[in-house]
Amino acid sequence: MISITVTALVFGVIFLAELPDKTALAGLVLGTRYRASYVFAGVAAAFLLHVVLAVAAGSVLTLLPQRLVHAVTGVLFLGGAAMLLLKRGEDEEEIKKPADQSFWKVAGTGFMLILVAEFGDLTQIMTANLAARYNDPISVGLGAVLGLWAVAGLGIVGGKALMKRVPLRLITQIAALLMLGLGVWSLYEAVAG
């Protein structure tokens, strides 16, 4: 059964952590050059693959003693919060334009860009941590993939407008604060457990 609470929490954390990432910018650039639906199809497929891998890794962690899992996830969340707060603006990566605008060329470009750019990324690590923490792979996976798809959709369709209204620094700080809270809570559970 799907937990709406876990799904919503994971969605919020992943959405906020992914917004300031280079992926939103890449989606924006691809969306301005190609048909948005083709770009989204490729990007969404890559994110789905990343979430499946992350949830599988996090589910393996649930086989370890709970106190150890809480301690490890707590430290990783704190590290993630530090990474968000210390991260400087990233340069826009060059995106190769496919020779034609066919669905497979455009979707393939979006898929490969996200597959490579996001492998081992902070949100993939966070998804694994959340899967280990909540031991609810379906709810965590659903929340993570919906959060990533939402950011991709925003980036592709209207990223520029959002970034003009909401400062990127504020989004990053909110995501870091959420991760800090999850990290402290996980460490508390490890010690009190």
XYZ file of N, CA and C in Angstrom:
579
model
N 0.837 -1.187 0.000
C 0.000 0.000 0.000
C 0.882 1.251 0.000
N 0.449 2.259 -0.708
C 1.210 3.502 -0.821
C 0.884 4.431 0.339
N 1.932 4.961 0.969
C 1.780 5.930 2.044
C 1.812 7.326 1.436
N 0.697 8.039 1.539
C 0.621 9.402 1.000
C 1.607 10.316 1.732
N 1.776 10.109 3.038
C 2.690 10.933 3.826
C 4.124 10.773 3.345
N 4.578 9.528 3.195
C 5.947 9.273 2.734
C 6.121 9.799 1.309
N 5.152 9.535 0.451
C 5.228 9.991 -0.933
C 5.331 11.516 -0.988
N 4.509 12.217 -0.211
C 4.524 13.685 -0.203
C 5.840 14.226 0.354
N 6.346 13.623 1.426
C 7.612 14.062 2.013
C 8.750 13.890 1.009
N 8.816 12.717 0.406
C 9.879 12.440 -0.565
C 9.751 13.384 -1.763
N 8.536 13.577 -2.248
C 8.315 14.507 -3.355
C 8.891 15.884 -3.019
N 8.535 16.406 -1.847
C 8.993 17.741 -1.454
C 10.499 17.846 -1.350
N 11.114 16.870 -0.707
C 12.565 16.897 -0.525
C 13.275 16.804 -1.877
N 12.871 15.859 -2.698
C 13.525 15.662 -3.999
C 13.265 16.846 -4.928
N 12.040 17.340 -4.933
C 11.687 18.488 -5.779
C 12.567 19.690 -5.439
N 12.658 20.022 -4.158
C 13.440 21.190 -3.749
C 14.934 20.995 -3.987
N 15.414 19.767 -3.782
C 16.842 19.511 -3.993
C 17.206 19.541 -5.472
N 16.291 19.135 -6.339
C 16.570 19.061 -7.775
C 16.397 20.403 -8.470
N 15.553 21.292 -7.932
C 15.299 22.576 -8.595
C 16.566 23.367 -8.914
N 17.482 23.525 -7.953
C 18.674 24.317 -8.283
C 19.739 23.526 -9.049
N 19.454 22.307 -9.426
C 20.448 21.449 -10.064
C 20.591 21.791 -11.548
N 21.694 21.353 -12.119
C 21.961 21.595 -13.538
C 20.937 20.944 -14.446
N 20.226 19.947 -13.956
C 19.241 19.242 -14.768
C 18.085 20.156 -15.163
N 17.638 21.002 -14.240
C 16.556 21.935 -14.565
C 17.004 22.873 -15.686
N 18.242 23.311 -15.621
C 18.781 24.178 -16.666
C 18.895 23.423 -17.986
N 19.358 22.188 -17.933
C 19.481 21.378 -19.152
C 18.106 21.164 -19.786
N 17.097 20.885 -18.943
C 15.736 20.718 -19.451
C 15.224 21.989 -20.095
N 15.540 23.115 -19.480
C 15.128 24.409 -20.029
C 15.750 24.628 -21.405
N 17.048 24.359 -21.514
C 17.744 24.553 -22.786
C 17.193 23.611 -23.849
N 17.033 22.335 -23.506
C 16.474 21.378 -24.473
C 15.051 21.765 -24.873
N 14.272 22.225 -23.890
C 12.887 22.608 -24.160
C 12.757 23.805 -25.074
N 13.755 24.681 -25.077
C 13.699 25.827 -25.973
C 14.118 25.456 -27.390
N 14.817 24.351 -27.556
C 15.309 23.949 -28.878
C 14.431 22.908 -29.567
N 13.727 22.105 -28.777
C 13.010 20.962 -29.338
C 11.591 20.898 -28.802
N 10.817 20.038 -29.388
C 9.440 19.814 -28.947
C 9.462 19.338 -27.489
N 8.743 20.043 -26.633
C 8.766 19.777 -25.191
C 8.364 18.345 -24.847
N 7.357 17.813 -25.507
C 6.899 16.462 -25.178
C 7.962 15.414 -25.491
N 8.744 15.616 -26.545
C 9.810 14.680 -26.893
C 10.924 14.739 -25.848
N 11.278 15.956 -25.462
C 12.321 16.137 -24.440
C 11.877 15.492 -23.135
N 10.624 15.774 -22.733
C 10.141 15.238 -21.460
C 10.132 13.710 -21.463
N 9.752 13.100 -22.569
C 9.716 11.634 -22.637
C 11.091 11.040 -22.343
N 12.127 11.588 -22.931
C 13.483 11.081 -22.694
C 13.973 11.342 -21.285
N 13.739 12.554 -20.807
C 14.158 12.937 -19.459
C 13.412 12.102 -18.410
N 12.116 11.929 -18.604
C 11.305 11.157 -17.647
C 11.766 9.703 -17.586
N 12.095 9.118 -18.723
C 12.572 7.734 -18.735
C 13.900 7.599 -17.989
N 14.802 8.559 -18.174
C 16.092 8.518 -17.475
C 15.901 8.660 -15.968
N 15.037 9.576 -15.549
C 14.774 9.749 -14.120
C 14.145 8.493 -13.516
N 13.239 7.864 -14.241
C 12.620 6.636 -13.755
C 13.686 5.563 -13.517
N 14.609 5.409 -14.439
C 15.695 4.441 -14.270
C 16.543 4.776 -13.047
N 16.871 6.045 -12.872
C 17.666 6.461 -11.711
C 16.948 6.164 -10.393
N 15.659 6.422 -10.345
C 14.893 6.178 -9.120
C 14.826 4.679 -8.811
N 14.604 3.861 -9.827
C 14.563 2.410 -9.608
C 15.889 1.934 -9.026
N 17.001 2.398 -9.575
C 18.317 2.009 -9.059
C 18.523 2.499 -7.620
N 18.122 3.732 -7.352
C 18.299 4.305 -6.012
C 17.442 3.584 -4.981
N 16.195 3.296 -5.325
C 15.302 2.601 -4.394
C 15.810 1.177 -4.135
N 16.321 0.534 -5.168
C 16.885 -0.816 -4.988
C 18.073 -0.770 -4.034
N 18.955 0.209 -4.208
C 20.105 0.346 -3.314
C 19.657 0.639 -1.887
N 18.672 1.529 -1.747
C 18.160 1.853 -0.411
C 17.468 0.683 0.238
N 16.779 -0.134 -0.553
C 16.095 -1.307 -0.007
C 17.085 -2.335 0.516
N 18.245 -2.443 -0.120
C 19.289 -3.348 0.366
C 19.769 -2.885 1.749
N 19.826 -1.570 1.938
C 20.265 -1.038 3.232
C 19.325 -1.431 4.371
N 18.048 -1.697 4.053
C 17.109 -2.047 5.116
C 17.424 -3.407 5.730
N 18.301 -4.179 5.105
C 18.699 -5.471 5.655
C 19.699 -5.317 6.806
N 20.271 -4.130 6.919
C 21.224 -3.860 7.994
C 20.470 -3.499 9.279
N 21.150 -3.539 10.428
C 20.500 -3.132 11.681
C 19.974 -1.687 11.597
N 18.764 -1.456 12.126
C 18.096 -0.159 12.030
C 18.937 0.992 12.559
N 19.603 0.801 13.686
C 20.399 1.890 14.267
C 21.516 2.303 13.317
N 22.133 1.318 12.686
C 23.204 1.612 11.736
C 22.652 2.352 10.519
N 21.515 1.911 10.015
C 20.890 2.570 8.863
C 20.543 4.014 9.205
N 19.964 4.245 10.388
C 19.619 5.614 10.799
C 20.880 6.477 10.911
N 21.945 5.923 11.458
C 23.186 6.682 11.591
C 23.768 7.032 10.220
N 23.824 6.046 9.335
C 24.380 6.283 7.997
C 23.523 7.280 7.221
N 22.202 7.092 7.222
C 21.351 8.028 6.482
C 21.398 9.423 7.091
N 21.503 9.499 8.416
C 21.614 10.805 9.067
C 22.854 11.554 8.613
N 23.984 10.860 8.601
C 25.235 11.481 8.164
C 25.154 11.879 6.691
N 24.567 11.017 5.860
C 24.449 11.331 4.434
C 23.518 12.517 4.190
N 22.423 12.600 4.955
C 21.531 13.762 4.818
C 22.250 15.047 5.237
N 23.001 14.987 6.327
C 23.756 16.168 6.760
C 24.788 16.559 5.703
N 25.443 15.555 5.115
C 26.389 15.832 4.028
C 25.700 16.453 2.833
N 24.505 15.953 2.499
C 23.738 16.516 1.393
C 23.347 17.959 1.659
N 22.941 18.252 2.905
C 22.594 19.629 3.264
C 23.813 20.538 3.123
N 24.963 20.054 3.578
C 26.194 20.836 3.448
C 26.543 21.070 1.977
N 26.370 20.037 1.151
C 26.665 20.187 -0.281
C 25.776 21.251 -0.916
N 24.497 21.254 -0.555
C 23.584 22.254 -1.114
C 23.970 23.665 -0.677
N 24.329 23.810 0.586
C 24.653 25.141 1.101
C 25.992 25.657 0.578
N 26.922 24.747 0.312
C 28.252 25.156 -0.131
C 28.405 25.178 -1.645
N 27.390 24.697 -2.371
C 27.464 24.568 -3.820
C 27.452 25.939 -4.481
N 28.342 26.107 -5.404
C 28.393 27.343 -6.192
C 27.640 27.107 -7.485
N 27.297 28.186 -8.187
C 26.602 28.061 -9.471
C 27.406 27.222 -10.453
N 26.742 26.340 -11.139
C 27.411 25.471 -12.098
C 27.276 26.059 -13.497
N 28.310 25.870 -14.291
C 28.265 26.348 -15.671
C 27.302 25.503 -16.474
N 26.675 26.148 -17.436
C 25.765 25.430 -18.325
C 26.603 24.488 -19.182
N 26.217 23.230 -19.194
C 26.928 22.253 -20.001
C 26.425 22.328 -21.431
N 27.353 22.127 -22.357
C 26.971 22.173 -23.765
C 26.076 20.991 -24.088
N 25.006 21.274 -24.789
C 24.064 20.240 -25.177
C 24.130 20.101 -26.692
N 24.464 18.930 -27.128
C 24.580 18.677 -28.562
C 23.198 18.635 -29.193
N 23.061 19.303 -30.320
C 21.792 19.334 -31.038
C 21.732 18.148 -32.000
N 20.693 17.308 -31.886
C 20.615 16.192 -32.823
C 20.386 16.690 -34.249
N 20.787 15.855 -35.211
C 20.697 16.233 -36.625
C 19.252 16.488 -37.055
N 18.313 15.770 -36.480
C 16.910 15.993 -36.845
C 16.054 16.086 -35.580
N 14.796 16.420 -35.756
C 13.896 16.642 -34.632
C 12.960 15.451 -34.409
N 13.347 14.264 -34.843
C 12.485 13.099 -34.658
C 12.354 12.769 -33.175
N 11.261 12.091 -32.827
C 11.018 11.729 -31.441
C 12.212 10.987 -30.852
N 12.697 9.979 -31.546
C 13.768 9.132 -30.993
C 15.070 9.894 -30.826
N 15.381 10.799 -31.735
C 16.620 11.589 -31.604
C 16.524 12.558 -30.426
N 15.405 13.272 -30.332
C 15.246 14.262 -29.265
C 15.099 13.574 -27.908
N 14.227 12.562 -27.816
C 14.052 11.844 -26.550
C 15.354 11.163 -26.151
N 16.072 10.619 -27.126
C 17.358 9.977 -26.843
C 18.386 10.952 -26.304
N 18.398 12.160 -26.853
C 19.305 13.195 -26.358
C 18.974 13.544 -24.901
N 17.686 13.757 -24.610
C 17.270 14.056 -23.234
C 17.591 12.912 -22.286
N 17.327 11.677 -22.727
C 17.593 10.498 -21.902
C 19.080 10.392 -21.572
N 19.929 10.479 -22.580
C 21.370 10.322 -22.355
C 21.938 11.453 -21.501
N 21.465 12.663 -21.731
C 21.953 13.790 -20.949
C 21.656 13.583 -19.462
N 20.423 13.222 -19.141
C 20.037 13.026 -17.744
C 20.687 11.774 -17.175
N 20.742 10.707 -17.953
C 21.342 9.459 -17.481
C 22.776 9.696 -17.017
N 23.541 10.432 -17.806
C 24.937 10.681 -17.466
C 25.054 11.744 -16.365
N 24.317 12.840 -16.506
C 24.451 13.963 -15.567
C 23.978 13.619 -14.159
N 22.980 12.764 -14.044
C 22.377 12.493 -12.742
C 22.906 11.246 -12.044
N 23.753 10.472 -12.713
C 24.217 9.241 -12.083
C 25.070 9.570 -10.865
N 24.657 9.069 -9.704
C 25.358 9.350 -8.459
C 25.132 10.751 -7.944
N 24.142 11.443 -8.500
C 23.827 12.809 -8.105
C 23.215 12.822 -6.702
N 23.181 13.989 -6.111
C 22.663 14.156 -4.758
C 21.246 13.596 -4.605
N 20.367 13.867 -5.567
C 18.989 13.391 -5.427
C 18.891 11.873 -5.549
N 19.780 11.257 -6.300
C 19.778 9.799 -6.383
C 20.235 9.205 -5.045
N 21.241 9.809 -4.450
C 21.717 9.364 -3.137
C 20.642 9.600 -2.079
N 19.978 10.755 -2.157
C 18.903 11.055 -1.206
C 17.756 10.049 -1.344
N 17.428 9.668 -2.574
C 16.355 8.696 -2.791
C 16.712 7.361 -2.160
N 17.953 6.936 -2.318
C 18.404 5.688 -1.680
C 18.303 5.796 -0.161
N 18.701 6.946 0.376
C 18.613 7.163 1.829
C 17.161 7.102 2.308
N 16.281 7.750 1.578
C 14.870 7.762 1.968
C 14.260 6.368 1.872
N 14.665 5.598 0.865
C 14.174 4.221 0.739
C 14.647 3.381 1.922
N 15.885 3.606 2.355
C 16.408 2.875 3.515
C 15.710 3.330 4.795
N 15.474 4.608 4.893
C 14.884 5.163 6.117
C 13.440 4.707 6.314
N 12.651 4.748 5.266
C 11.226 4.458 5.417
C 10.841 3.024 5.083
N 11.728 2.262 4.481
C 11.450 0.870 4.131
C 10.096 0.736 3.421
N 9.861 1.658 2.509
C 8.623 1.696 1.729
C 9.007 2.066 0.295
N 9.570 1.099 -0.451
C 10.135 1.419 -1.762
C 9.136 2.008 -2.757
N 7.893 1.566 -2.714
C 6.906 2.068 -3.673
C 6.585 3.538 -3.396
N 6.323 3.882 -2.142
C 6.003 5.274 -1.788
C 7.196 6.193 -2.039
N 8.388 5.741 -1.653
C 9.594 6.549 -1.868
C 9.854 6.711 -3.362
N 9.762 5.616 -4.102
C 9.990 5.680 -5.547
C 8.993 6.590 -6.240
N 7.727 6.479 -5.867
C 6.692 7.317 -6.463
C 6.941 8.795 -6.163
N 7.228 9.108 -4.902
C 7.498 10.501 -4.536
C 8.718 11.057 -5.245
N 9.774 10.245 -5.332
C 11.012 10.704 -5.978
C 10.809 10.926 -7.469
N 10.187 9.964 -8.134
C 10.022 10.107 -9.582
C 9.071 11.256 -9.915
N 8.021 11.448 -9.124
C 7.110 12.575 -9.362
C 7.813 13.915 -9.113
N 8.652 13.963 -8.075
C 9.416 15.186 -7.801
C 10.373 15.516 -8.932
N 11.080 14.504 -9.431
C 12.015 14.714 -10.530
C 11.285 15.089 -11.817
N 10.171 14.420 -12.074
C 9.392 14.746 -13.271
C 8.826 16.159 -13.198
N 8.410 16.579 -11.997
C 7.872 17.932 -11.835
C 8.947 18.980 -12.134
N 10.151 18.753 -11.620
C 11.241 19.690 -11.893
C 11.576 19.699 -13.384
N 11.625 18.504 -13.976
C 11.913 18.426 -15.412
C 10.847 19.165 -16.213
N 9.584 18.960 -15.862
C 8.497 19.647 -16.554
C 8.588 21.151 -16.405
N 8.865 21.595 -15.188
C 9.031 23.039 -14.964
C 10.207 23.583 -15.762
N 11.303 22.846 -15.750
C 12.483 23.288 -16.482
C 12.226 23.366 -17.970
N 11.543 22.372 -18.489
C 11.283 22.322 -19.925
C 10.281 23.393 -20.346
N 9.229 23.557 -19.571
C 8.143 24.453 -19.975
C 8.318 25.890 -19.466
N 8.651 26.034 -18.210
C 8.650 27.405 -17.691
C 9.715 27.716 -16.674
N 10.870 27.116 -16.794
C 11.936 27.326 -15.820
C 12.380 28.758 -15.678
N 12.468 29.455 -16.773
C 12.935 30.839 -16.732
C 12.005 31.718 -15.897
N 10.711 31.546 -16.091
C 9.738 32.362 -15.357
C 9.803 32.083 -13.861
N 9.930 30.800 -13.468
C 10.011 30.441 -12.051
C 11.258 31.039 -11.405
N 12.378 30.925 -12.081
C 13.629 31.413 -11.507
C 13.637 32.939 -11.386
N 12.833 33.636 -12.196
C 12.738 35.089 -12.070
C 11.928 35.476 -10.837
N 10.985 34.632 -10.429
C 10.105 34.942 -9.306
C 10.611 34.404 -7.964
N 11.269 33.262 -7.979
C 11.751 32.651 -6.748
C 13.277 32.559 -6.820
N 13.962 33.230 -5.906
C 15.426 33.190 -5.946
C 15.947 31.758 -5.757
N 16.891 31.382 -6.600
C 17.486 30.059 -6.545
C 18.114 29.790 -5.180
N 18.700 30.796 -4.612
C 19.335 30.649 -3.289
C 18.292 30.246 -2.234
N 17.104 30.823 -2.284
C 16.047 30.487 -1.331
C 15.615 29.030 -1.497
N 15.446 28.604 -2.735
C 15.067 27.206 -2.991
C 16.129 26.267 -2.442
N 17.386 26.587 -2.677
C 18.497 25.765 -2.187
C 18.511 25.730 -0.662
N 18.284 26.871 -0.026
C 18.287 26.923 1.435
C 17.138 26.107 2.038
N 15.966 26.147 1.419
C 14.827 25.358 1.912
C 15.131 23.865 1.792
N 15.689 23.456 0.653
C 16.051 22.048 0.460
C 17.095 21.618 1.484
N 18.089 22.467 1.730
C 19.130 22.150 2.705
C 18.554 22.054 4.115
N 17.625 22.929 4.453
C 16.991 22.898 5.766
C 16.202 21.601 5.970
N 15.462 21.188 4.930
C 14.739 19.913 5.014
C 15.690 18.745 5.214
N 16.788 18.738 4.467
C 17.763 17.655 4.603
C 18.433 17.686 5.970
N 18.718 18.871 6.469
C 19.307 19.006 7.801
C 18.370 18.421 8.854
N 17.078 18.750 8.737
C 16.088 18.207 9.670
C 16.012 16.690 9.597
N 15.997 16.135 8.382
C 15.972 14.675 8.236
C 17.245 14.041 8.789
N 18.380 14.698 8.591
C 19.646 14.180 9.106
C 19.679 14.153 10.619
N 19.258 15.251 11.238
C 19.231 15.316 12.707
C 18.260 14.279 13.267
N 17.089 14.167 12.649
C 16.095 13.189 13.108
C 16.628 11.758 13.000
N 17.279 11.443 11.888
C 17.848 10.105 11.702
C 18.936 9.819 12.730
N 19.783 10.780 12.994
C 20.833 10.573 14.004
C 20.233 10.434 15.403
N 19.202 11.207 15.683
C 18.510 11.055 16.966
C 17.955 9.640 17.112
N 17.316 9.133 16.070
C 16.778 7.778 16.123
C 17.870 6.733 16.273
N 19.049 6.986 15.688
C 20.162 6.048 15.814
C 20.658 5.991 17.246
N 20.719 7.147 17.888
C 21.215 7.212 19.268
C 20.156 6.742 20.261
N 18.923 7.175 20.068
C 17.846 6.835 21.006
C 17.342 5.418 20.795
N 17.491 4.924 19.537
C 16.936 3.670 19.080
C 17.078 2.503 19.913
